[in-house]
């Protein structure tokens, strides 16, 4: 709508700060409008989990690694999730456990073979941390293609990333090049990142991560540091500074 675009341009030009939902949106708008006034107000958490709640690293000597994925599974990540399942379906070392409110029939309609993973059902947000402690590695998938537009795939930031960063568990992320999530992980080195749309690349990354206690420790330490960006008081402070 040309009129709506004119209104937006006028508001943008008169604004001192423009708040957006993520750093991905910030980068996108900065590129599009050539303005340096976009400020991300990111998703937050209000308390760090106590150290005694962490069950520890899986180590490098397990015969079977229990993987866990949480959240919704739809156009934002279904294609990457399907590829991940195909990668591990004939590998006896890895079993995926999925927590989601999406019913099995709908998951099958979206292309997931529900017989290839353990479907655990819905988990309340306040219970996610304790659930993650039952598993060895967290899995984060981000769609390479699907029913959304290019901009959406570039800028999506899965909110389930935050409890994973706080879980004390290593994260394996399957995320496409040129996405903000990819940039975020690369800059913070907080997860093992698979950027190729390749089943063999997924298995190679899993084998490397599960076989290296050193890598597990490095990723978990970096994840804890990265989570500071989403700590509620830090985000509130940013807002206060911009509004002052």
XYZ file of N, CA and C in Angstrom:
732
model
N 0.850 -1.179 0.000
C 0.000 0.000 0.000
C 0.894 1.242 0.000
N 0.926 2.005 -1.087
C 1.809 3.187 -1.153
C 1.529 4.188 -0.040
N 0.261 4.378 0.324
C -0.063 5.335 1.376
C 0.506 4.892 2.718
N 0.354 3.597 3.019
C 0.915 3.065 4.269
C 2.429 3.227 4.284
N 3.072 3.007 3.139
C 4.522 3.174 3.056
C 4.923 4.622 3.314
N 4.133 5.556 2.779
C 4.423 6.975 3.005
C 4.310 7.320 4.481
N 3.275 6.778 5.135
C 3.078 7.033 6.567
C 4.248 6.476 7.371
N 4.664 5.248 7.025
C 5.789 4.637 7.744
C 7.059 5.453 7.543
N 7.316 5.870 6.322
C 8.520 6.657 6.059
C 8.512 7.942 6.877
N 7.339 8.584 6.984
C 7.223 9.828 7.734
C 7.472 9.583 9.217
N 6.893 8.510 9.771
C 7.090 8.184 11.183
C 8.557 7.866 11.447
N 9.155 7.087 10.559
C 10.559 6.729 10.727
C 11.440 7.972 10.722
N 11.158 8.893 9.831
C 12.000 10.080 9.718
C 11.895 10.967 10.955
N 10.730 10.972 11.616
C 10.519 11.839 12.771
C 10.916 11.180 14.088
N 11.148 9.889 14.085
C 11.427 9.162 15.323
C 12.897 9.258 15.696
N 13.144 9.373 16.996
C 14.521 9.344 17.475
C 15.001 7.907 17.622
N 14.121 7.023 18.113
C 14.426 5.599 18.229
C 13.253 4.794 17.695
N 13.540 3.689 17.051
C 12.510 2.778 16.548
C 12.805 1.403 17.130
N 11.912 0.915 17.970
C 12.143 -0.357 18.650
C 11.656 -1.526 17.802
N 12.490 -2.547 17.728
C 12.160 -3.766 16.970
C 12.363 -4.988 17.863
N 11.898 -6.153 17.394
C 11.829 -7.333 18.257
C 13.127 -8.109 18.378
N 14.057 -7.884 17.468
C 15.287 -8.684 17.495
C 16.401 -7.929 16.793
N 17.630 -8.396 16.997
C 18.767 -7.815 16.289
C 18.688 -8.134 14.799
N 18.037 -9.246 14.482
C 17.852 -9.582 13.083
C 16.993 -8.552 12.376
N 15.891 -8.132 13.040
C 15.053 -7.082 12.472
C 15.809 -5.759 12.417
N 16.630 -5.504 13.428
C 17.432 -4.281 13.424
C 18.325 -4.231 12.182
N 19.035 -5.315 11.914
C 19.938 -5.336 10.761
C 19.170 -5.195 9.450
N 18.034 -5.873 9.388
C 17.238 -5.809 8.153
C 16.774 -4.389 7.879
N 16.230 -3.719 8.893
C 15.725 -2.354 8.709
C 16.866 -1.366 8.466
N 18.003 -1.574 9.114
C 19.132 -0.683 8.870
C 19.570 -0.762 7.411
N 19.583 -1.983 6.873
C 19.958 -2.147 5.468
C 18.910 -1.530 4.538
N 17.640 -1.730 4.894
C 16.562 -1.277 4.010
C 16.409 0.231 4.015
N 16.485 0.856 5.201
C 16.190 2.281 5.320
C 17.426 3.147 5.500
N 18.589 2.507 5.673
C 19.830 3.267 5.848
C 19.711 4.261 7.007
N 19.145 3.782 8.109
C 18.985 4.561 9.328
C 19.672 3.844 10.481
N 20.197 4.635 11.421
C 20.892 4.055 12.575
C 20.104 4.304 13.852
N 18.772 4.181 13.771
C 17.936 4.478 14.929
C 17.097 3.287 15.397
N 17.365 2.102 14.859
C 16.607 0.913 15.255
C 17.242 0.276 16.484
N 16.415 -0.010 17.477
C 16.893 -0.539 18.754
C 16.154 -1.838 19.063
N 16.861 -2.963 19.228
C 16.161 -4.211 19.556
C 15.775 -4.288 21.036
N 14.524 -4.627 21.286
C 14.061 -5.001 22.626
C 13.742 -6.486 22.553
N 14.686 -7.287 22.969
C 14.631 -8.729 22.711
C 13.770 -9.437 23.749
N 13.446 -10.707 23.454
C 12.769 -11.562 24.415
C 13.644 -11.679 25.668
N 13.004 -11.858 26.809
C 13.752 -11.850 28.059
C 13.477 -13.072 28.929
N 14.355 -13.273 29.903
C 14.100 -14.179 31.023
C 14.394 -13.393 32.285
N 13.753 -13.773 33.388
C 13.856 -12.925 34.583
C 14.742 -13.482 35.681
N 15.206 -14.732 35.554
C 16.061 -15.292 36.605
C 16.916 -16.412 36.015
N 18.178 -16.420 36.424
C 19.056 -17.517 36.013
C 18.700 -18.770 36.806
N 18.727 -19.933 36.170
C 18.495 -21.159 36.928
C 19.637 -21.406 37.907
N 19.347 -21.896 39.097
C 20.423 -22.146 40.070
C 21.387 -23.212 39.576
N 22.636 -23.089 39.964
C 23.660 -24.034 39.523
C 23.313 -25.471 39.904
N 22.686 -25.637 41.065
C 22.365 -26.993 41.517
C 21.278 -27.659 40.671
N 20.603 -26.861 39.822
C 19.576 -27.450 38.956
C 20.162 -28.061 37.697
N 21.446 -27.802 37.413
C 22.080 -28.288 36.190
C 22.574 -29.711 36.367
N 22.208 -30.574 35.437
C 22.588 -31.989 35.548
C 23.948 -32.296 34.933
N 24.563 -31.324 34.272
C 25.922 -31.512 33.780
C 26.010 -31.915 32.323
N 27.246 -32.018 31.852
C 27.518 -32.345 30.454
C 27.411 -33.853 30.222
N 27.080 -34.254 29.002
C 26.959 -35.685 28.725
C 28.297 -36.412 28.665
N 29.375 -35.678 28.324
C 30.667 -36.330 28.169
C 30.801 -36.992 26.819
N 31.926 -37.689 26.639
C 32.266 -38.213 25.315
C 32.305 -39.732 25.252
N 31.698 -40.403 26.214
C 31.842 -41.860 26.235
C 30.507 -42.596 26.290
N 29.424 -41.962 25.859
C 28.119 -42.596 25.898
C 27.862 -43.389 24.616
N 27.194 -44.500 24.761
C 26.830 -45.279 23.588
C 25.669 -44.637 22.841
N 24.711 -44.079 23.587
C 23.542 -43.446 22.976
C 23.376 -42.055 23.589
N 23.203 -41.063 22.730
C 22.971 -39.696 23.186
C 21.501 -39.346 22.973
N 20.893 -38.881 24.051
C 19.502 -38.465 23.997
C 19.446 -36.978 23.644
N 18.850 -36.678 22.499
C 18.721 -35.313 22.016
C 17.327 -34.789 22.335
N 17.207 -33.479 22.477
C 15.902 -32.897 22.792
C 15.673 -31.650 21.948
N 14.439 -31.536 21.450
C 13.990 -30.340 20.731
C 12.658 -29.910 21.335
N 12.442 -28.605 21.402
C 11.216 -28.094 21.996
C 10.602 -27.030 21.104
N 9.298 -26.776 21.291
C 8.649 -25.657 20.619
C 7.645 -26.081 19.576
N 7.317 -25.145 18.716
C 6.394 -25.397 17.628
C 7.172 -25.922 16.427
N 6.505 -26.675 15.573
C 7.154 -27.195 14.370
C 6.210 -26.940 13.200
N 6.577 -25.919 12.409
C 5.733 -25.482 11.310
C 6.634 -24.851 10.249
N 6.108 -23.888 9.478
C 6.859 -23.385 8.329
C 8.215 -22.783 8.700
N 8.372 -22.309 9.920
C 9.632 -21.666 10.293
C 10.786 -22.646 10.419
N 10.481 -23.934 10.632
C 11.570 -24.885 10.886
C 11.292 -26.311 10.437
N 10.136 -26.571 9.834
C 9.741 -27.959 9.564
C 10.675 -28.628 8.559
N 11.125 -27.860 7.571
C 11.992 -28.445 6.533
C 13.340 -28.858 7.115
N 13.919 -28.028 7.982
C 15.194 -28.367 8.610
C 15.026 -29.508 9.614
N 13.893 -29.526 10.311
C 13.631 -30.613 11.263
C 13.494 -31.942 10.537
N 12.830 -31.930 9.405
C 12.682 -33.150 8.603
C 14.050 -33.671 8.179
N 14.932 -32.775 7.760
C 16.271 -33.197 7.340
C 17.056 -33.766 8.523
N 16.907 -33.145 9.676
C 17.600 -33.644 10.867
C 17.147 -35.066 11.200
N 15.856 -35.313 11.116
C 15.337 -36.656 11.411
C 15.848 -37.675 10.402
N 15.907 -37.304 9.133
C 16.439 -38.214 8.121
C 17.909 -38.522 8.389
N 18.635 -37.539 8.915
C 20.066 -37.731 9.177
C 20.301 -38.768 10.264
N 19.446 -38.790 11.291
C 19.714 -39.671 12.435
C 18.884 -40.950 12.433
N 17.976 -41.132 11.456
C 17.024 -42.230 11.545
C 17.686 -43.607 11.536
N 18.826 -43.741 10.894
C 19.506 -45.042 10.858
C 20.785 -45.046 11.682
N 20.915 -44.067 12.556
C 22.104 -43.974 13.398
C 21.712 -44.306 14.832
N 22.252 -45.387 15.351
C 21.847 -45.878 16.665
C 22.391 -45.044 17.825
N 23.280 -44.110 17.539
C 23.886 -43.317 18.623
C 22.983 -42.181 19.088
N 21.999 -41.787 18.253
C 21.241 -40.582 18.560
C 19.741 -40.858 18.539
N 19.066 -40.415 19.584
C 17.613 -40.508 19.670
C 17.061 -39.117 19.982
N 16.064 -38.718 19.212
C 15.497 -37.379 19.394
C 14.184 -37.444 20.171
N 14.078 -36.577 21.175
C 12.869 -36.420 21.975
C 12.304 -35.030 21.701
N 11.010 -34.966 21.377
C 10.395 -33.717 20.954
C 9.270 -33.335 21.912
N 9.346 -32.109 22.412
C 8.298 -31.553 23.261
C 7.593 -30.448 22.472
N 6.317 -30.642 22.206
C 5.557 -29.680 21.415
C 4.068 -29.828 21.699
N 3.342 -28.745 21.491
C 1.880 -28.806 21.623
C 1.229 -29.280 20.326
N 1.996 -29.412 19.255
C 1.443 -29.818 17.966
C 1.077 -31.308 18.022
N -0.162 -31.682 17.713
C -0.569 -33.089 17.776
C 0.111 -33.934 16.698
N 0.241 -35.235 16.954
C 0.943 -36.115 16.000
C 0.385 -36.044 14.585
N -0.937 -36.021 14.439
C -1.531 -36.003 13.100
C -1.066 -34.782 12.313
N -1.005 -33.633 12.976
C -0.584 -32.417 12.296
C 0.905 -32.447 11.974
N 1.698 -33.030 12.863
C 3.126 -33.179 12.571
C 3.328 -34.046 11.329
N 2.544 -35.115 11.227
C 2.659 -35.986 10.041
C 2.227 -35.239 8.781
N 1.164 -34.433 8.891
C 0.721 -33.650 7.740
C 1.801 -32.659 7.297
N 2.608 -32.230 8.249
C 3.680 -31.280 7.941
C 4.955 -31.983 7.479
N 4.904 -33.300 7.395
C 6.018 -34.024 6.790
C 6.970 -34.703 7.737
N 6.637 -34.770 9.034
C 7.514 -35.441 9.985
C 7.043 -36.869 10.215
N 7.976 -37.795 10.216
C 7.687 -39.193 10.528
C 7.704 -39.348 12.044
N 6.534 -39.391 12.657
C 6.459 -39.407 14.120
C 6.940 -40.725 14.722
N 7.162 -41.723 13.892
C 7.711 -42.982 14.403
C 9.228 -42.924 14.530
N 9.842 -41.841 14.028
C 11.306 -41.746 14.030
C 11.846 -40.970 15.226
N 10.962 -40.512 16.122
C 11.410 -39.810 17.325
C 10.411 -40.056 18.448
N 10.802 -39.658 19.649
C 9.942 -39.819 20.810
C 9.153 -38.524 21.009
N 7.847 -38.589 20.835
C 7.002 -37.417 20.989
C 6.543 -37.341 22.443
N 6.983 -36.311 23.148
C 6.745 -36.203 24.592
C 5.596 -35.285 24.958
N 4.996 -34.614 23.983
C 3.868 -33.756 24.284
C 4.277 -32.360 24.721
N 3.306 -31.644 25.278
C 3.506 -30.246 25.652
C 4.244 -30.129 26.979
N 5.096 -29.124 27.095
C 5.759 -28.823 28.358
C 5.524 -27.346 28.680
N 5.110 -27.065 29.908
C 4.868 -25.692 30.320
C 6.181 -24.912 30.330
N 6.123 -23.618 30.011
C 7.357 -22.816 29.972
C 8.167 -22.893 31.254
N 7.506 -22.894 32.404
C 8.226 -22.928 33.672
C 8.860 -24.286 33.959
N 8.525 -25.292 33.159
C 9.071 -26.637 33.361
C 10.155 -26.987 32.343
N 10.370 -26.106 31.363
C 11.298 -26.418 30.275
C 12.708 -26.685 30.794
N 13.194 -25.855 31.697
C 14.563 -26.016 32.180
C 14.774 -27.403 32.787
N 13.872 -27.826 33.646
C 14.022 -29.135 34.286
C 13.916 -30.271 33.282
N 13.079 -30.096 32.274
C 12.968 -31.120 31.228
C 14.282 -31.252 30.466
N 14.900 -30.133 30.117
C 16.154 -30.174 29.359
C 17.259 -30.889 30.126
N 17.181 -30.882 31.456
C 18.213 -31.532 32.263
C 18.204 -33.055 32.107
N 17.136 -33.597 31.544
C 17.023 -35.042 31.375
C 17.766 -35.542 30.135
N 18.298 -34.620 29.324
C 18.856 -34.998 28.032
C 20.313 -34.570 27.897
N 20.917 -35.013 26.811
C 22.353 -34.803 26.606
C 22.666 -33.569 25.764
N 21.958 -33.415 24.660
C 22.225 -32.329 23.716
C 20.910 -31.692 23.284
N 20.907 -30.378 23.127
C 19.744 -29.650 22.619
C 19.862 -29.488 21.098
N 18.727 -29.579 20.419
C 18.688 -29.433 18.966
C 17.817 -28.234 18.616
N 18.360 -27.326 17.806
C 17.655 -26.123 17.377
C 17.639 -26.103 15.859
N 16.449 -26.143 15.275
C 16.334 -26.145 13.812
C 15.670 -24.855 13.326
N 16.165 -24.371 12.197
C 15.669 -23.144 11.573
C 15.514 -23.444 10.094
N 14.314 -23.220 9.548
C 14.045 -23.586 8.165
C 14.926 -22.874 7.153
N 15.359 -23.622 6.158
C 16.104 -23.048 5.040
C 15.119 -22.520 3.993
N 14.028 -23.260 3.804
C 12.992 -22.888 2.848
C 11.636 -23.234 3.458
N 10.574 -22.827 2.764
C 9.229 -23.126 3.249
C 8.231 -22.105 2.755
N 7.115 -22.029 3.473
C 6.019 -21.176 3.037
C 6.151 -19.715 3.390
N 7.175 -19.335 4.128
C 7.379 -17.937 4.480
C 8.222 -17.230 3.421
N 8.251 -15.913 3.508
C 9.067 -15.130 2.588
C 10.522 -15.106 3.015
N 11.371 -14.654 2.110
C 12.814 -14.632 2.362
C 13.168 -13.796 3.588
N 12.508 -12.649 3.735
C 12.819 -11.759 4.859
C 12.530 -12.454 6.182
N 11.425 -13.185 6.245
C 11.071 -13.855 7.495
C 12.111 -14.905 7.866
N 12.569 -15.681 6.897
C 13.591 -16.682 7.198
C 14.913 -16.028 7.605
N 15.184 -14.855 7.078
C 16.412 -14.152 7.452
C 16.361 -13.643 8.889
N 15.183 -13.214 9.338
C 15.099 -12.466 10.593
C 14.522 -13.243 11.768
N 13.940 -14.418 11.549
C 13.351 -15.185 12.647
C 14.399 -15.452 13.726
N 13.986 -15.261 14.977
C 14.824 -15.675 16.099
C 13.980 -16.567 17.011
N 14.232 -17.867 17.022
C 13.398 -18.783 17.818
C 13.545 -18.499 19.311
N 12.429 -18.239 19.986
C 12.497 -17.934 21.416
C 12.958 -19.121 22.244
N 12.824 -20.337 21.697
C 13.290 -21.516 22.440
C 14.814 -21.523 22.576
N 15.484 -20.647 21.845
C 16.932 -20.525 21.974
C 17.323 -20.140 23.396
N 16.543 -19.289 24.036
C 16.931 -18.744 25.339
C 17.002 -19.828 26.416
N 15.970 -20.656 26.624
C 16.130 -21.714 27.628
C 17.232 -22.709 27.286
N 17.512 -22.890 26.009
C 18.618 -23.773 25.633
C 19.957 -23.167 26.057
N 20.101 -21.860 25.876
C 21.337 -21.195 26.294
C 21.556 -21.331 27.793
N 20.474 -21.380 28.557
C 20.547 -21.446 30.013
C 20.579 -22.868 30.550
N 20.448 -23.840 29.674
C 20.246 -25.224 30.109
C 21.499 -25.904 30.641
N 22.680 -25.377 30.298
C 23.906 -26.077 30.660
C 24.167 -27.283 29.785
N 23.422 -27.386 28.676
C 23.593 -28.481 27.724
C 24.139 -27.936 26.408
N 25.022 -28.673 25.738
C 25.504 -28.213 24.428
C 24.352 -28.164 23.424
N 24.427 -27.205 22.524
C 23.386 -27.008 21.504
C 23.960 -27.307 20.125
N 23.198 -28.058 19.339
C 23.496 -28.208 17.925
C 22.401 -27.486 17.153
N 22.784 -26.522 16.329
C 21.830 -25.736 15.557
C 21.993 -26.032 14.068
N 20.870 -26.232 13.407
C 20.856 -26.414 11.955
C 20.151 -25.190 11.379
N 20.950 -24.256 10.861
C 20.445 -22.936 10.489
C 21.051 -22.501 9.166
N 20.278 -21.833 8.324
C 20.763 -21.512 6.979
C 21.706 -20.322 6.939
N 22.580 -20.291 5.939
C 23.409 -19.101 5.725
C 22.517 -17.877 5.494
N 23.056 -16.721 5.816
C 22.378 -15.440 5.590
C 21.186 -15.210 6.514
N 21.037 -16.043 7.549
C 19.983 -15.802 8.530
C 20.593 -15.127 9.752
N 19.750 -14.367 10.482
C 20.259 -13.734 11.688
C 20.652 -14.773 12.720
N 19.876 -15.859 12.841
C 20.218 -16.887 13.820
C 21.607 -17.432 13.543
N 21.912 -17.650 12.277
C 23.247 -18.109 11.889
C 24.316 -17.110 12.329
N 24.076 -15.832 12.053
C 25.033 -14.789 12.450
C 25.186 -14.732 13.969
N 24.073 -14.813 14.662
C 24.064 -14.747 16.126
C 24.910 -15.873 16.730
N 24.716 -17.084 16.239
C 25.467 -18.228 16.761
C 26.944 -18.109 16.409
N 27.238 -17.698 15.193
C 28.631 -17.558 14.776
C 29.353 -16.501 15.599
N 28.695 -15.378 15.852
C 29.325 -14.290 16.596
C 29.558 -14.664 18.053
N 28.639 -15.418 18.638
C 28.733 -15.753 20.061
C 29.345 -17.124 20.327
N 29.489 -17.934 19.280
C 30.090 -19.269 19.391
C 29.426 -20.085 20.502
N 28.098 -20.018 20.535
C 27.340 -20.621 21.622
C 26.661 -21.940 21.239
N 26.896 -22.410 20.015
C 26.308 -23.676 19.571
C 27.148 -24.231 18.432
N 27.054 -25.533 18.251
C 27.642 -26.155 17.069
C 26.689 -25.897 15.912
N 27.189 -25.327 14.846
C 26.333 -24.816 13.774
C 26.525 -25.603 12.486
N 25.414 -26.100 11.938
C 25.418 -26.799 10.652
C 24.670 -25.919 9.656
N 25.386 -25.374 8.683
C 24.784 -24.434 7.739
C 24.496 -25.078 6.385
N 24.993 -26.285 6.156
C 24.727 -26.965 4.896
C 23.428 -27.761 4.997
N 22.640 -27.733 3.934
C 21.403 -28.520 3.885
C 21.759 -29.959 3.532
N 22.461 -30.614 4.453
C 23.078 -31.905 4.183
C 22.967 -32.812 5.396
N 22.436 -34.008 5.193
C 22.313 -34.973 6.283
C 23.679 -35.412 6.790
N 24.619 -35.581 5.896
C 25.965 -36.004 6.304
C 26.648 -34.934 7.156
N 26.386 -33.656 6.855
C 26.969 -32.575 7.651
C 26.377 -32.564 9.061
N 25.117 -32.897 9.177
C 24.475 -32.961 10.489
C 25.112 -34.058 11.331
N 25.276 -35.233 10.761
C 25.875 -36.354 11.496
C 27.320 -36.046 11.862
N 28.060 -35.441 10.951
C 29.455 -35.109 11.241
C 29.537 -34.165 12.430
N 28.657 -33.163 12.480
C 28.662 -32.208 13.587
C 28.243 -32.878 14.888
N 27.254 -33.757 14.831
C 26.832 -34.497 16.024
C 27.958 -35.368 16.556
N 28.640 -36.056 15.662
C 29.742 -36.931 16.087
C 30.863 -36.125 16.736
N 31.167 -34.975 16.159
C 32.224 -34.129 16.709
C 31.830 -33.599 18.078
N 30.591 -33.150 18.209
C 30.129 -32.574 19.469
C 30.021 -33.627 20.563
N 29.423 -34.755 20.246
C 29.255 -35.792 21.263
C 30.599 -36.402 21.657
N 31.582 -36.346 20.772
C 32.867 -36.975 21.050
C 33.900 -36.078 21.687
N 33.521 -34.829 21.984
C 34.501 -33.886 22.516
C 33.974 -33.194 23.766
N 34.465 -33.596 24.921
C 34.090 -32.931 26.166
C 34.566 -31.481 26.152
N 35.711 -31.232 25.546
C 36.237 -29.866 25.475
C 35.281 -28.955 24.715
N 34.777 -29.419 23.569
C 33.844 -28.605 22.796
C 32.556 -28.385 23.578
N 32.077 -29.419 24.252
C 30.866 -29.282 25.066
C 31.048 -28.199 26.124
N 32.167 -28.211 26.810
C 32.431 -27.213 27.854
C 32.497 -25.803 27.268
N 33.185 -25.668 26.136
C 33.331 -24.345 25.516
C 31.974 -23.780 25.093
N 31.138 -24.617 24.504
C 29.838 -24.148 24.038
C 28.938 -23.745 25.199
N 28.943 -24.534 26.260
C 28.081 -24.232 27.406
C 28.525 -22.943 28.097
N 29.821 -22.748 28.230
C 30.320 -21.503 28.831
C 29.944 -20.293 27.974
N 30.092 -20.430 26.664
C 29.737 -19.332 25.771
C 28.236 -19.071 25.791
N 27.446 -20.137 25.896
C 25.992 -19.984 25.932
C 25.560 -19.207 27.171
N 26.164 -19.528 28.293
C 25.831 -18.817 29.536
C 26.140 -17.328 29.399
N 27.272 -17.012 28.799
C 27.649 -15.619 28.591
C 26.689 -14.941 27.616
N 26.322 -15.645 26.562
C 25.435 -15.100 25.543
C 24.056 -14.784 26.114
N 23.613 -15.590 27.060
C 22.279 -15.403 27.644
C 22.130 -14.057 28.336
N 23.241 -13.435 28.714
C 23.167 -12.132 29.374
C 22.435 -11.103 28.517
N 22.480 -11.277 27.205
C 21.810 -10.337 26.303
C 20.296 -10.324 26.507
N 19.759 -11.410 27.063
C 18.314 -11.560 27.196
C 17.838 -11.439 28.651
N 18.762 -11.170 29.553
C 18.407 -11.050 30.963
C 17.546 -9.798 31.146
N 16.375 -9.973 31.729
C 15.384 -8.913 31.828
C 15.924 -7.570 32.285
N 16.632 -7.492 33.422
C 17.151 -6.193 33.875
C 18.072 -5.513 32.861
N 18.834 -6.304 32.095
C 19.700 -5.704 31.079
C 18.879 -5.082 29.947
N 17.811 -5.770 29.548
C 16.950 -5.252 28.484
C 16.207 -4.004 28.968
N 15.732 -4.038 30.202
C 15.046 -2.876 30.772
C 15.991 -1.666 30.832
N 17.239 -1.911 31.192
C 18.208 -0.823 31.255
C 18.407 -0.176 29.886
N 18.454 -1.018 28.862
C 18.569 -0.478 27.498
C 17.385 0.420 27.166
N 16.191 -0.034 27.525
C 14.992 0.757 27.256
C 15.034 2.086 28.008
N 15.419 2.050 29.268
C 15.477 3.280 30.059
C 16.477 4.268 29.489
N 17.617 3.742 29.036
C 18.643 4.630 28.490
C 18.154 5.310 27.219
N 17.423 4.586 26.401
C 16.941 5.161 25.151
C 15.804 6.160 25.382
N 15.025 5.930 26.422
C 13.902 6.820 26.699
C 14.306 8.030 27.535
N 15.489 7.998 28.128
C 15.908 9.069 29.043
C 15.960 10.427 28.314
